[in-house]
Amino acid sequence: MAKNLLIVESPAKAKTIEGYLGKDFTVKSSYGHIRDLIKSEDAIDIGNNFAQKYEVPADKKQVVSELKKLAKEAEMVWLASDEDREGEAISWHLYDTLDLKESKTKRIVFHEITKPAILRAIDNPRTINYNLVNAQQARRVLDRLVGFELSPVLWKKVKPSLSAGRVQSVAVRLIVEREREINKFKAEASFRIVALFGKGREAFRAELPERFAQQEQAEQFLKDCTEALFSIKSLETRPTKRSPAAPFTTSTLQQEASRKLGFSVSRTMSVAQKLYESGFITYMRTDSVNLSDVALNAAAQEISSAYGSQYYQHRKYKTKSANAQEAHEAIRPTYFNQHTIDGDNAEKRLYDLIWKRAIASQMSEAQFEKTTAKIDVSTRKEDLVAIGEVMKFDGFLKVYLESNDDEDDNAQDGDNAILPPLQVGQQLTLQEMTATERYSRPPARYTEASLVKKLEELGIGRPSTYAPTISTVQNRGYVVKEDREGKQRNYHVLTLKDKAIRQEQKTENTGAERSKLFPTDIGAVVNDFLIQHFEGIVDYHFTAGVEKEFDEIAQGMKEWTEMIRNFYQPFHQNVESTIQTADKARGERELGAHPDNGKKVSVRIGRYGPFVQIGENDDEEKPAYASLRAGQMLETITLEDALELFKLPKKVGVFEDKDMTVAIGKFGPYIRHNNSFYSLGKDIDPMNVTEQQAIVIIEDKRKKDAEKVIKTFAEDPDVKILNGRWGPYIEFGKLNVKIPKEIKDPQVLSYDECKALADAMPKDGKKSPGKTSTKPAAKATKPAAKKTTKKK
DNA sequence: CAGTGAGCGAGCTTCCGCTTGACTT
């Protein structure tokens, strides 16, 4: 048995370090925190200086008992968790839980997994820093108190099972407020003037820096240009340069993988995790942009040998986020000389991104020569401007260019255009001039990645929680990630060519969104409730404020229980009084009176989601109800749209003795017939479907379904082999069974073989861990006879 | 992919941060 037991947080790290240390050391991992507050409400004893009750969760019991055994046998235990608040607390929990002795325990820290760094750490052990531990306890206790007192208020005042917390509630707030900014936004049109001069190779574009608010002004400008002379008024050439971005942190990796690879933040993290475990990259949950000396040398060498030493530039980056704890290096390839890796497509592409970004961060800047030509218009006082840019030296751009969030609506501005040789005084020939109507754009909706960026800027959340937080707000139903179709919008273009002005109207699609975060009604209602009653907690700067206090605790300048007491007293009082006095929040809004009968039309959130109600609850005649449709929100729906909802579902005719009704569901308009659903094509207006049209749609769908059938069985007409979107599958009654890849020709499968495959299917498809079982399970057993089992 | 929406009451839900797996698509 080894004399020394060294404990780190991550098993992959343990493996690497074990290789550095030889056989005197056993290196093990704690797999993160090994203890947490007990799950019940009495985890914190408020009256007793916020004393905490901890427990080892079930899934950590085995790790703890193994570590305990090894610790007992070892002569010395080295606690090597990360050097930050959480890491220090992990060391203390280990010390406490494993019953370690002070005389045979040492605490060490390092920021990079290199042999010299670790040997240096072992030569410089210290003891556990209890100030840092206290800061973590304050953080943990505060989050528990906020989360577990606020959430029950929501259960009472809004809806059961909701949640609120220091981090998630601000994330929701950002999205709700952004949506309102967008709703409030009024697009303003203006005209942009672009001129095209010269012919063929000599052709180049110039633009008027000013824009015209009125079409008449733009038209006047073109008129004035009809007979104008154009000449070069001035030429200015100056060098410009561009520098590379810092190597990746968790947040910048998520942003760039989202922009360049289209990954969700959780996808990025799981792919990165694989790369890390395979030893291809350093740790992926980090807020540091720092590279180790070993890494810097390796990068220098790789750049010089692959591109030449003129491409190398030593750079040191400083972190921008105030909240950074920098326990790790930046995310970088483990070996810079490994340009590509083995793995699946996603792993290869993400590695490529990481490699390029890290290499580029140590490369020289790109150099350009930017030429600005001002063009005199003889009939006007304004000048046109043409800009050309020529790259003189590519530098880091040889490998990597960071993209940005702004869509390039106004691209083709000619930033990278090349101007022909020009001289001051030179006369120019106008080929064409256009005045194009352009609209100002509302603020952009958040993507998962841009929300992470914003949270990081506000110092809210940590690298390990960005992805889970994004999932939480979606799982709670506060936020949805969706695509939305845009709307058609007209714009005008005036074109001056051959001394004549032509006017035309064009259309563009505007407001289309892909994978953007939208608030839901419940998200908006919860947000408004929290702002009304708990402004301090959902304030954007709340976290920054408490972080400052945590820092003071970490430096021994403040007592943690005192800080928590100062926070808790007013907070708890507020919770109590809110429970007493606040009204239930339902997001109710009156839309007006029904045009036919004057009844009140209102919207609010009900048990099954947002709905419209016509009439009052205590009216003699019962009110009429209708659910809102996808994309409609309580706070923006109009009276007209609300009344539309009552026109469907509508009977359109009879077919095979059964009614056909048309309605609009979550996936768009559909026809319902004999308990089956047939979606309506986009070109058919659901309000005006004829009986004939409906029958055609039903027969069409049946024909298409029949074409998908590969094989049927005499034994049971409900069993079929079908061609699906992802390949052949067996429809076994209500169950869809995927056919394993090994079976090349599904045609040869017998009924018994199909039955065997169906029986082998896992019974329940639930993936969430255990908890969500009781209610849905009980519900599912009863009506299972009908057609319930629908895959998600 | 229907229909529903009042109120009662039991028993449940919930936080943030540190780690992986064990799952399905």
XYZ file of C-alpha atoms in Angstrom, chain A residues 140-767:
628
model
C -24.184 27.631 0.473
C -26.419 28.726 3.337
C -27.528 31.885 1.594
C -28.487 29.982 -1.553
C -30.420 27.409 0.452
C -32.256 30.028 2.499
C -33.183 32.050 -0.569
C -34.189 29.031 -2.653
C -36.109 27.180 0.034
C -37.985 30.163 1.383
C -38.784 31.817 -1.908
C -39.947 28.722 -3.789
C -42.750 27.888 -1.296
C -44.017 31.460 -1.611
C -44.454 30.789 -5.318
C -46.231 27.488 -4.585
C -48.770 29.393 -2.555
C -49.122 32.466 -4.690
C -48.572 31.239 -8.220
C -48.399 27.495 -8.821
C -46.999 24.371 -7.126
C -43.516 23.056 -7.925
C -42.159 26.350 -9.135
C -38.750 27.519 -8.052
C -36.788 30.658 -7.443
C -33.153 31.213 -6.695
C -30.360 33.729 -6.700
C -29.160 32.638 -10.132
C -32.133 31.215 -12.023
C -34.486 34.066 -11.176
C -32.111 36.623 -12.630
C -31.676 34.502 -15.747
C -35.448 34.512 -16.214
C -35.601 38.234 -15.535
C -33.092 38.956 -18.282
C -35.172 37.029 -20.780
C -38.502 38.527 -19.732
C -37.163 42.064 -19.848
C -35.498 41.557 -23.189
C -38.763 40.258 -24.623
C -40.554 43.364 -23.402
C -37.939 45.624 -24.935
C -38.514 43.833 -28.210
C -42.294 44.160 -27.924
C -41.972 47.843 -27.198
C -39.569 48.437 -30.011
C -40.738 50.464 -32.979
C -38.688 49.925 -36.097
C -37.712 53.137 -37.821
C -37.038 53.218 -41.505
C -34.344 55.237 -43.191
C -32.768 55.247 -46.602
C -29.222 54.184 -47.215
C -27.428 55.416 -50.292
C -24.950 53.145 -52.061
C -23.141 54.061 -55.256
C -21.343 51.814 -57.701
C -18.522 53.393 -59.653
C -16.381 52.139 -62.525
C -16.593 48.988 -64.563
C -15.255 45.462 -64.378
C -12.086 45.205 -62.347
C -12.130 48.908 -61.611
C -15.598 48.725 -60.051
C -16.037 49.679 -56.413
C -18.746 50.707 -54.004
C -19.145 53.864 -51.994
C -21.670 54.796 -49.401
C -23.181 57.960 -48.000
C -22.416 58.047 -44.266
C -25.673 59.863 -43.529
C -29.061 58.236 -43.913
C -32.295 59.875 -44.982
C -35.347 59.558 -42.819
C -37.787 60.400 -45.603
C -38.146 58.828 -48.974
C -38.463 62.294 -50.539
C -35.045 63.234 -49.229
C -33.509 60.089 -50.691
C -35.251 60.687 -53.965
C -34.005 64.265 -54.022
C -30.474 63.034 -53.462
C -30.698 60.668 -56.404
C -32.189 63.434 -58.540
C -29.320 65.712 -57.616
C -26.902 62.973 -58.579
C -28.401 62.512 -62.040
C -26.361 65.320 -63.513
C -23.657 65.478 -60.868
C -19.936 65.063 -61.379
C -18.094 62.716 -59.048
C -14.444 63.056 -58.171
C -12.014 61.837 -55.558
C -11.766 64.553 -52.934
C -9.331 62.922 -50.576
C -7.492 59.671 -50.056
C -6.225 58.410 -46.758
C -4.350 55.203 -46.177
C -3.412 54.006 -42.741
C -2.339 50.736 -41.221
C -4.768 48.891 -38.962
C -4.405 45.716 -37.014
C -6.408 43.052 -35.311
C -5.414 40.984 -32.293
C -6.398 37.443 -31.386
C -8.880 36.642 -28.622
C -7.838 35.018 -25.366
C -7.961 31.221 -25.144
C -11.294 29.723 -24.152
C -12.974 29.789 -20.786
C -16.151 27.786 -20.256
C -18.337 30.705 -21.182
C -16.444 31.771 -24.315
C -16.239 28.155 -25.460
C -20.003 27.837 -25.112
C -20.540 31.055 -27.045
C -18.213 30.194 -29.874
C -19.409 26.586 -30.176
C -22.930 27.939 -30.363
C -22.088 30.433 -33.104
C -19.730 28.318 -35.149
C -20.985 24.767 -34.559
C -24.579 25.388 -33.508
C -24.134 23.471 -30.242
C -26.367 24.057 -27.241
C -24.404 24.868 -24.100
C -25.045 21.429 -22.632
C -23.924 19.739 -25.850
C -20.724 21.744 -25.783
C -20.058 20.676 -22.224
C -20.682 17.003 -22.798
C -18.489 16.921 -25.881
C -15.774 18.832 -24.018
C -16.073 16.373 -21.142
C -15.290 13.546 -23.539
C -12.281 15.395 -24.909
C -11.075 15.988 -21.365
C -11.507 12.386 -20.330
C -9.644 11.245 -23.423
C -6.760 13.495 -22.400
C -7.062 15.803 -25.414
C -7.850 19.032 -23.597
C -7.356 20.584 -20.177
C -10.231 21.019 -17.757
C -13.360 22.474 -19.382
C -14.980 24.196 -16.410
C -12.818 27.226 -15.871
C -13.014 30.987 -15.748
C -9.318 31.519 -16.332
C -7.648 32.709 -19.546
C -4.239 31.821 -18.187
C -1.883 29.342 -19.857
C 0.838 27.492 -17.955
C 4.492 28.112 -18.820
C 4.737 24.597 -20.169
C 1.780 25.298 -22.442
C 3.171 28.652 -23.546
C 6.442 27.023 -24.560
C 4.683 24.254 -26.406
C 2.512 26.753 -28.264
C 5.538 28.854 -29.170
C 7.303 25.854 -30.564
C 4.310 24.630 -32.510
C 3.626 28.041 -34.075
C 7.249 28.477 -35.102
C 7.533 25.065 -36.649
C 4.131 25.015 -38.331
C 3.914 28.636 -39.524
C 7.279 30.284 -38.946
C 8.543 32.358 -36.054
C 7.215 35.613 -37.534
C 3.754 34.277 -36.608
C 4.600 33.911 -32.952
C 3.815 36.535 -30.354
C 3.984 35.851 -26.654
C 0.806 37.064 -24.953
C -0.509 37.106 -21.439
C -4.238 37.525 -20.950
C -6.097 38.986 -18.009
C -9.528 37.810 -17.042
C -12.337 40.292 -17.535
C -14.931 38.769 -15.247
C -14.811 40.208 -11.771
C -16.067 37.035 -10.185
C -13.345 34.750 -11.557
C -11.681 32.365 -9.142
C -9.100 30.996 -11.573
C -8.482 27.623 -10.039
C -7.609 26.141 -13.422
C -5.917 27.013 -16.672
C -7.776 28.237 -19.723
C -9.212 25.504 -21.934
C -6.462 24.392 -24.303
C -5.240 21.291 -26.094
C -3.081 19.113 -23.881
C -0.574 18.763 -26.705
C -0.318 21.655 -29.133
C 1.440 19.499 -31.708
C -1.689 17.387 -32.023
C -3.631 19.272 -34.704
C -6.439 16.754 -35.018
C -7.801 13.923 -32.917
C -9.672 10.675 -33.286
C -13.267 10.789 -32.197
C -16.728 11.439 -33.521
C -17.542 14.402 -35.654
C -18.614 16.662 -32.819
C -15.470 15.896 -30.824
C -13.258 16.605 -33.820
C -14.919 19.908 -34.541
C -14.868 21.113 -30.955
C -11.248 20.097 -30.564
C -10.420 21.940 -33.751
C -12.036 25.079 -32.332
C -10.149 24.760 -29.042
C -6.845 24.059 -30.732
C -7.156 26.996 -33.123
C -8.281 29.425 -30.472
C -5.458 28.494 -28.119
C -2.796 28.541 -30.829
C -4.090 31.830 -32.262
C -3.946 33.397 -28.825
C -0.155 33.229 -29.004
C 0.170 34.442 -32.564
C 1.032 37.826 -33.969
C -1.594 40.360 -34.916
C -3.012 40.601 -38.390
C -2.058 43.759 -40.257
C -4.144 45.645 -42.761
C -3.934 48.720 -44.850
C -7.179 50.582 -44.773
C -7.917 53.143 -47.458
C -10.657 55.717 -47.096
C -11.645 57.644 -50.192
C -13.970 60.626 -49.980
C -15.899 61.308 -53.131
C -17.173 64.761 -53.931
C -20.651 65.079 -55.372
C -20.732 68.319 -57.331
C -24.386 69.054 -56.674
C -24.440 68.246 -52.954
C -22.486 69.178 -49.900
C -22.322 65.580 -48.602
C -19.471 63.293 -49.648
C -19.662 59.626 -50.474
C -17.139 57.387 -48.797
C -15.462 54.264 -50.116
C -13.453 52.045 -47.823
C -11.025 49.395 -48.931
C -8.968 47.075 -46.841
C -5.962 45.053 -47.875
C -4.423 42.463 -45.625
C -0.684 42.939 -45.358
C 0.036 40.117 -42.972
C -2.425 37.474 -41.878
C -0.870 36.714 -38.467
C -3.299 34.828 -36.223
C -5.983 34.953 -38.919
C -4.042 32.148 -40.554
C -5.752 29.836 -38.097
C -8.651 31.478 -36.356
C -11.272 34.203 -36.535
C -13.655 34.826 -33.691
C -17.228 35.377 -34.808
C -19.641 37.722 -33.137
C -23.275 37.732 -32.174
C -24.480 40.454 -34.490
C -26.037 39.171 -37.618
C -24.618 40.992 -40.548
C -27.680 42.664 -41.904
C -25.576 45.559 -42.999
C -22.758 43.439 -44.264
C -21.355 43.749 -47.768
C -20.390 47.211 -46.579
C -17.123 46.558 -48.257
C -14.902 46.294 -45.211
C -12.840 43.745 -46.989
C -13.357 45.199 -50.413
C -10.364 46.151 -52.454
C -10.308 49.564 -54.070
C -8.760 50.047 -57.508
C -5.818 52.475 -57.709
C -7.218 55.985 -57.167
C -5.868 59.528 -57.259
C -7.097 62.740 -55.732
C -9.010 64.750 -58.305
C -9.780 61.701 -60.410
C -13.167 61.833 -62.152
C -15.446 58.842 -61.575
C -18.207 57.378 -63.664
C -21.333 56.469 -61.803
C -22.759 53.125 -62.879
C -25.636 52.949 -60.510
C -26.898 54.427 -57.277
C -29.481 52.949 -54.970
C -31.427 54.262 -52.022
C -32.584 51.291 -49.992
C -35.059 51.514 -47.179
C -33.598 49.910 -44.052
C -35.226 49.404 -40.704
C -33.634 49.753 -37.307
C -33.500 46.489 -35.435
C -34.808 45.608 -31.992
C -32.408 44.243 -29.379
C -31.538 40.606 -30.089
C -33.225 37.805 -28.189
C -30.905 35.729 -26.087
C -29.513 32.449 -27.249
C -28.414 30.000 -24.578
C -24.846 31.105 -25.132
C -25.469 34.836 -25.142
C -27.423 34.448 -21.907
C -24.413 32.708 -20.381
C -22.266 35.595 -21.536
C -24.587 38.092 -19.874
C -24.729 36.100 -16.635
C -20.963 35.931 -16.550
C -20.710 39.677 -17.054
C -23.016 40.154 -14.102
C -20.874 37.765 -12.092
C -23.823 35.396 -11.657
C -23.294 31.631 -11.701
C -20.120 29.618 -12.200
C -18.603 27.646 -15.077
C -19.980 24.419 -13.620
C -23.521 25.806 -13.442
C -24.059 27.758 -16.648
C -25.372 24.782 -18.590
C -27.523 23.398 -15.718
C -29.010 26.854 -15.072
C -30.044 27.187 -18.710
C -31.708 23.770 -18.409
C -33.424 24.615 -15.124
C -35.198 27.707 -16.390
C -36.426 25.679 -19.356
C -37.440 22.672 -17.257
C -39.444 24.873 -14.912
C -41.348 26.182 -17.888
C -40.165 29.765 -17.434
C -38.375 29.873 -20.731
C -38.642 28.024 -24.027
C -36.041 27.638 -26.706
C -37.797 27.979 -30.027
C -37.749 28.852 -33.660
C -40.226 31.471 -34.774
C -41.248 32.365 -38.249
C -40.707 35.909 -39.355
C -43.121 38.307 -40.961
C -43.072 39.757 -44.437
C -42.257 43.423 -44.582
C -42.181 45.731 -47.555
C -39.366 48.088 -48.270
C -38.632 50.479 -51.063
C -35.650 50.708 -53.302
C -34.906 53.649 -55.569
C -32.398 53.004 -58.287
C -30.659 55.631 -60.374
C -29.303 54.198 -63.577
C -28.716 55.749 -66.990
C -29.977 59.033 -65.605
C -33.387 57.625 -64.757
C -34.807 56.856 -61.354
C -36.778 53.678 -60.949
C -38.804 52.866 -57.878
C -39.690 49.373 -56.736
C -41.165 47.697 -53.722
C -39.502 44.590 -52.361
C -40.327 42.313 -49.485
C -38.067 40.864 -46.860
C -38.600 38.442 -44.033
C -38.074 39.987 -40.645
C -38.097 38.758 -37.073
C -37.444 35.092 -37.868
C -35.618 33.395 -35.008
C -33.728 30.140 -34.634
C -33.075 28.526 -31.243
C -33.771 31.653 -29.238
C -34.977 31.930 -25.655
C -38.515 33.201 -25.150
C -40.209 33.771 -21.807
C -43.429 31.869 -21.147
C -46.451 33.376 -19.449
C -45.620 31.637 -16.216
C -42.053 32.916 -16.492
C -43.307 36.469 -16.876
C -45.826 36.172 -14.035
C -43.271 34.671 -11.635
C -40.750 37.306 -12.628
C -43.160 40.165 -11.998
C -44.177 38.664 -8.687
C -40.573 38.390 -7.556
C -39.755 41.911 -8.666
C -42.768 43.256 -6.855
C -42.083 41.492 -3.584
C -38.388 40.557 -3.612
C -36.718 43.282 -5.630
C -33.502 42.887 -3.673
C -33.016 39.224 -4.573
C -33.682 39.488 -8.284
C -31.679 42.677 -8.579
C -28.948 42.294 -11.178
C -26.377 43.374 -8.640
C -27.468 41.245 -5.718
C -24.905 38.540 -6.448
C -22.111 41.061 -6.923
C -22.971 42.536 -3.528
C -22.946 39.254 -1.645
C -19.821 38.131 -3.493
C -18.055 41.149 -2.069
C -19.068 40.075 1.391
C -17.996 36.486 0.735
C -14.597 37.871 -0.222
C -14.381 39.744 3.039
C -15.232 36.566 4.904
C -12.558 34.723 2.905
C -10.039 37.315 4.013
C -11.022 36.949 7.616
C -12.426 40.449 7.787
C -16.004 39.460 8.392
C -17.853 36.856 10.403
C -19.974 34.686 8.154
C -22.878 34.119 10.541
C -23.164 37.839 11.056
C -23.363 38.457 7.359
C -26.047 35.807 6.942
C -27.975 37.130 9.924
C -27.983 40.634 8.504
C -29.325 39.276 5.283
C -31.780 36.787 6.692
C -33.700 38.877 9.184
C -35.248 41.368 6.755
C -35.507 38.717 4.049
C -37.428 36.305 6.202
C -39.722 39.028 7.441
C -40.455 39.892 3.848
C -41.245 36.252 3.077
C -43.674 36.110 5.998
C -45.463 39.313 5.128
C -45.688 38.397 1.453
C -47.353 35.112 2.345
C -49.790 37.041 4.513
C -50.668 39.905 2.251
C -49.820 39.265 -1.398
C -52.564 38.411 -3.858
C -52.347 35.330 -6.020
C -50.528 36.122 -9.226
C -52.314 34.970 -12.366
C -51.185 37.504 -14.903
C -54.809 38.505 -15.426
C -55.535 41.086 -18.075
C -58.803 42.479 -19.356
C -58.911 42.663 -23.113
C -62.234 44.468 -23.384
C -65.867 43.732 -24.110
C -67.107 41.145 -26.588
C -68.391 43.049 -29.636
C -71.566 40.922 -29.902
C -72.785 40.646 -26.331
C -70.647 43.038 -24.303
C -69.350 40.285 -22.039
C -65.974 40.754 -20.445
C -63.084 39.125 -22.283
C -60.062 38.428 -20.106
C -56.938 36.276 -20.072
C -55.096 34.665 -17.187
C -53.103 31.628 -16.175
C -55.145 28.623 -15.151
C -54.448 25.104 -14.044
C -53.636 24.013 -17.575
C -51.890 27.131 -18.780
C -52.939 30.506 -20.165
C -56.497 30.862 -21.447
C -59.121 33.345 -22.533
C -62.414 33.638 -20.732
C -65.572 35.261 -22.092
C -67.997 36.213 -19.355
C -67.589 36.309 -15.585
C -67.425 33.357 -13.195
C -70.660 34.288 -11.424
C -72.659 34.953 -14.590
C -75.801 32.923 -14.977
C -74.548 31.487 -18.223
C -71.264 29.689 -17.770
C -68.235 31.486 -19.220
C -66.603 30.179 -22.384
C -62.929 29.217 -22.335
C -60.182 28.752 -24.887
C -56.484 28.016 -24.473
C -53.881 30.288 -25.981
C -51.875 28.955 -28.892
C -48.153 28.492 -29.230
C -46.472 31.833 -29.684
C -49.295 33.790 -28.067
C -48.707 35.460 -24.728
C -50.983 36.857 -22.066
C -49.361 40.226 -22.126
C -49.486 40.780 -25.851
C -52.557 38.984 -27.173
C -55.178 41.289 -28.689
C -58.948 41.103 -28.300
C -59.292 40.113 -31.961
C -56.812 37.256 -31.650
C -58.455 36.086 -28.450
C -61.884 35.932 -30.088
C -60.419 34.049 -33.060
C -59.625 31.202 -30.667
C -63.324 30.509 -30.173
C -63.968 29.910 -33.847
C -62.117 26.590 -33.725
C -62.474 23.642 -33.415
C -65.090 23.591 -36.085
C -66.916 20.754 -37.801
C -66.165 20.692 -41.510
C -68.086 17.650 -42.641
C -68.630 13.921 -42.371
C -66.474 11.144 -43.765
C -67.061 7.425 -43.324
C -69.885 8.274 -40.923
C -67.560 10.179 -38.588
C -67.247 13.912 -38.038
C -64.264 15.794 -39.277
C -63.283 18.774 -37.179
C -60.537 21.285 -37.766
C -58.570 22.768 -34.892
C -55.204 24.263 -34.104
C -52.848 22.396 -31.838
C -49.312 22.803 -30.631
C -47.919 21.674 -33.963
C -50.245 23.778 -36.086
C -53.671 23.289 -37.663
C -55.017 19.758 -38.025
C -58.086 17.765 -38.907
C -59.413 15.351 -36.345
C -61.282 12.336 -37.608
C -62.140 9.118 -35.840
C -59.523 9.833 -33.156
C -56.755 10.337 -35.680
C -54.956 13.560 -36.495
C -54.093 14.870 -39.929
C -52.014 18.008 -40.189
C -53.145 20.710 -42.511
C -50.746 21.971 -45.158
C -49.408 25.472 -44.764
C -51.277 26.713 -47.817
C -54.718 25.847 -46.435
C -56.566 28.361 -44.276
C -57.867 26.457 -41.240
C -60.863 28.770 -40.998
C -62.103 27.865 -44.455
C -61.547 24.165 -44.967
C -64.164 22.475 -47.139
C -65.412 18.960 -46.645
C -63.828 17.926 -49.948
C -60.424 19.328 -48.956
C -60.554 17.533 -45.633
C -61.334 14.201 -47.243
C -58.464 14.627 -49.690
C -56.079 15.346 -46.792
C -57.194 12.243 -44.894
C -56.928 9.984 -47.933
C -53.560 11.431 -48.844
C -52.171 10.763 -45.394
C -53.494 7.197 -45.448
C -51.905 6.590 -48.805
C -48.569 7.903 -47.593
C -48.773 5.801 -44.433
C -49.516 2.713 -46.523
C -46.420 3.391 -48.612
C -44.278 3.277 -45.514
C -45.348 -0.258 -44.656
C -42.676 -2.830 -45.455
C -44.419 -5.849 -44.029
C -47.557 -6.858 -42.186
C -48.319 -10.019 -40.258
C -51.235 -12.399 -40.368
C -50.777 -13.101 -36.687
C -51.722 -9.581 -35.625
C -52.901 -6.727 -37.838
C -51.604 -4.195 -35.297
C -48.019 -5.261 -35.909
C -46.224 -3.762 -38.899
C -42.745 -3.035 -40.094
C -42.495 0.536 -41.336
C -40.010 2.841 -42.964
C -39.442 5.703 -40.554
C -37.521 8.897 -40.797
C -34.539 7.337 -39.051
C -34.825 3.947 -40.706
C -37.103 0.951 -40.408
C -38.982 0.273 -37.169
C -41.632 -2.086 -35.860
C -44.991 -0.754 -34.832
C -46.071 -3.256 -32.217
C -49.536 -2.121 -31.272
C -48.912 1.127 -29.441
C -45.210 0.511 -29.073
C -42.608 1.693 -31.566
C -39.588 -0.580 -31.620
C -36.338 0.430 -33.234
C -34.763 -2.299 -35.348
C -31.131 -2.911 -34.343
C -28.460 -2.087 -36.891
C -27.301 -5.704 -37.022
C -30.461 -6.649 -38.874
C -29.700 -5.646 -42.426
C -32.984 -6.615 -44.066
C -36.037 -6.039 -41.871
C -38.153 -7.766 -44.508
C -37.062 -11.165 -43.255
C -38.108 -10.605 -39.628
C -40.763 -13.001 -38.445
C -43.665 -12.110 -36.162
C -42.001 -13.901 -33.262
C -38.764 -12.014 -33.785
C -40.664 -8.718 -33.760
C -42.404 -9.729 -30.569
C -39.076 -10.597 -28.990
C -37.681 -7.172 -29.907
C -40.770 -5.470 -28.513
C -40.508 -7.399 -25.264
C -36.866 -6.402 -24.940
C -37.828 -2.697 -24.974
C -37.347 -0.918 -21.650
C -40.697 -0.482 -19.938
C -40.507 3.160 -18.943
C -38.807 5.884 -20.895
C -38.365 8.304 -18.011
C -34.908 9.724 -17.872
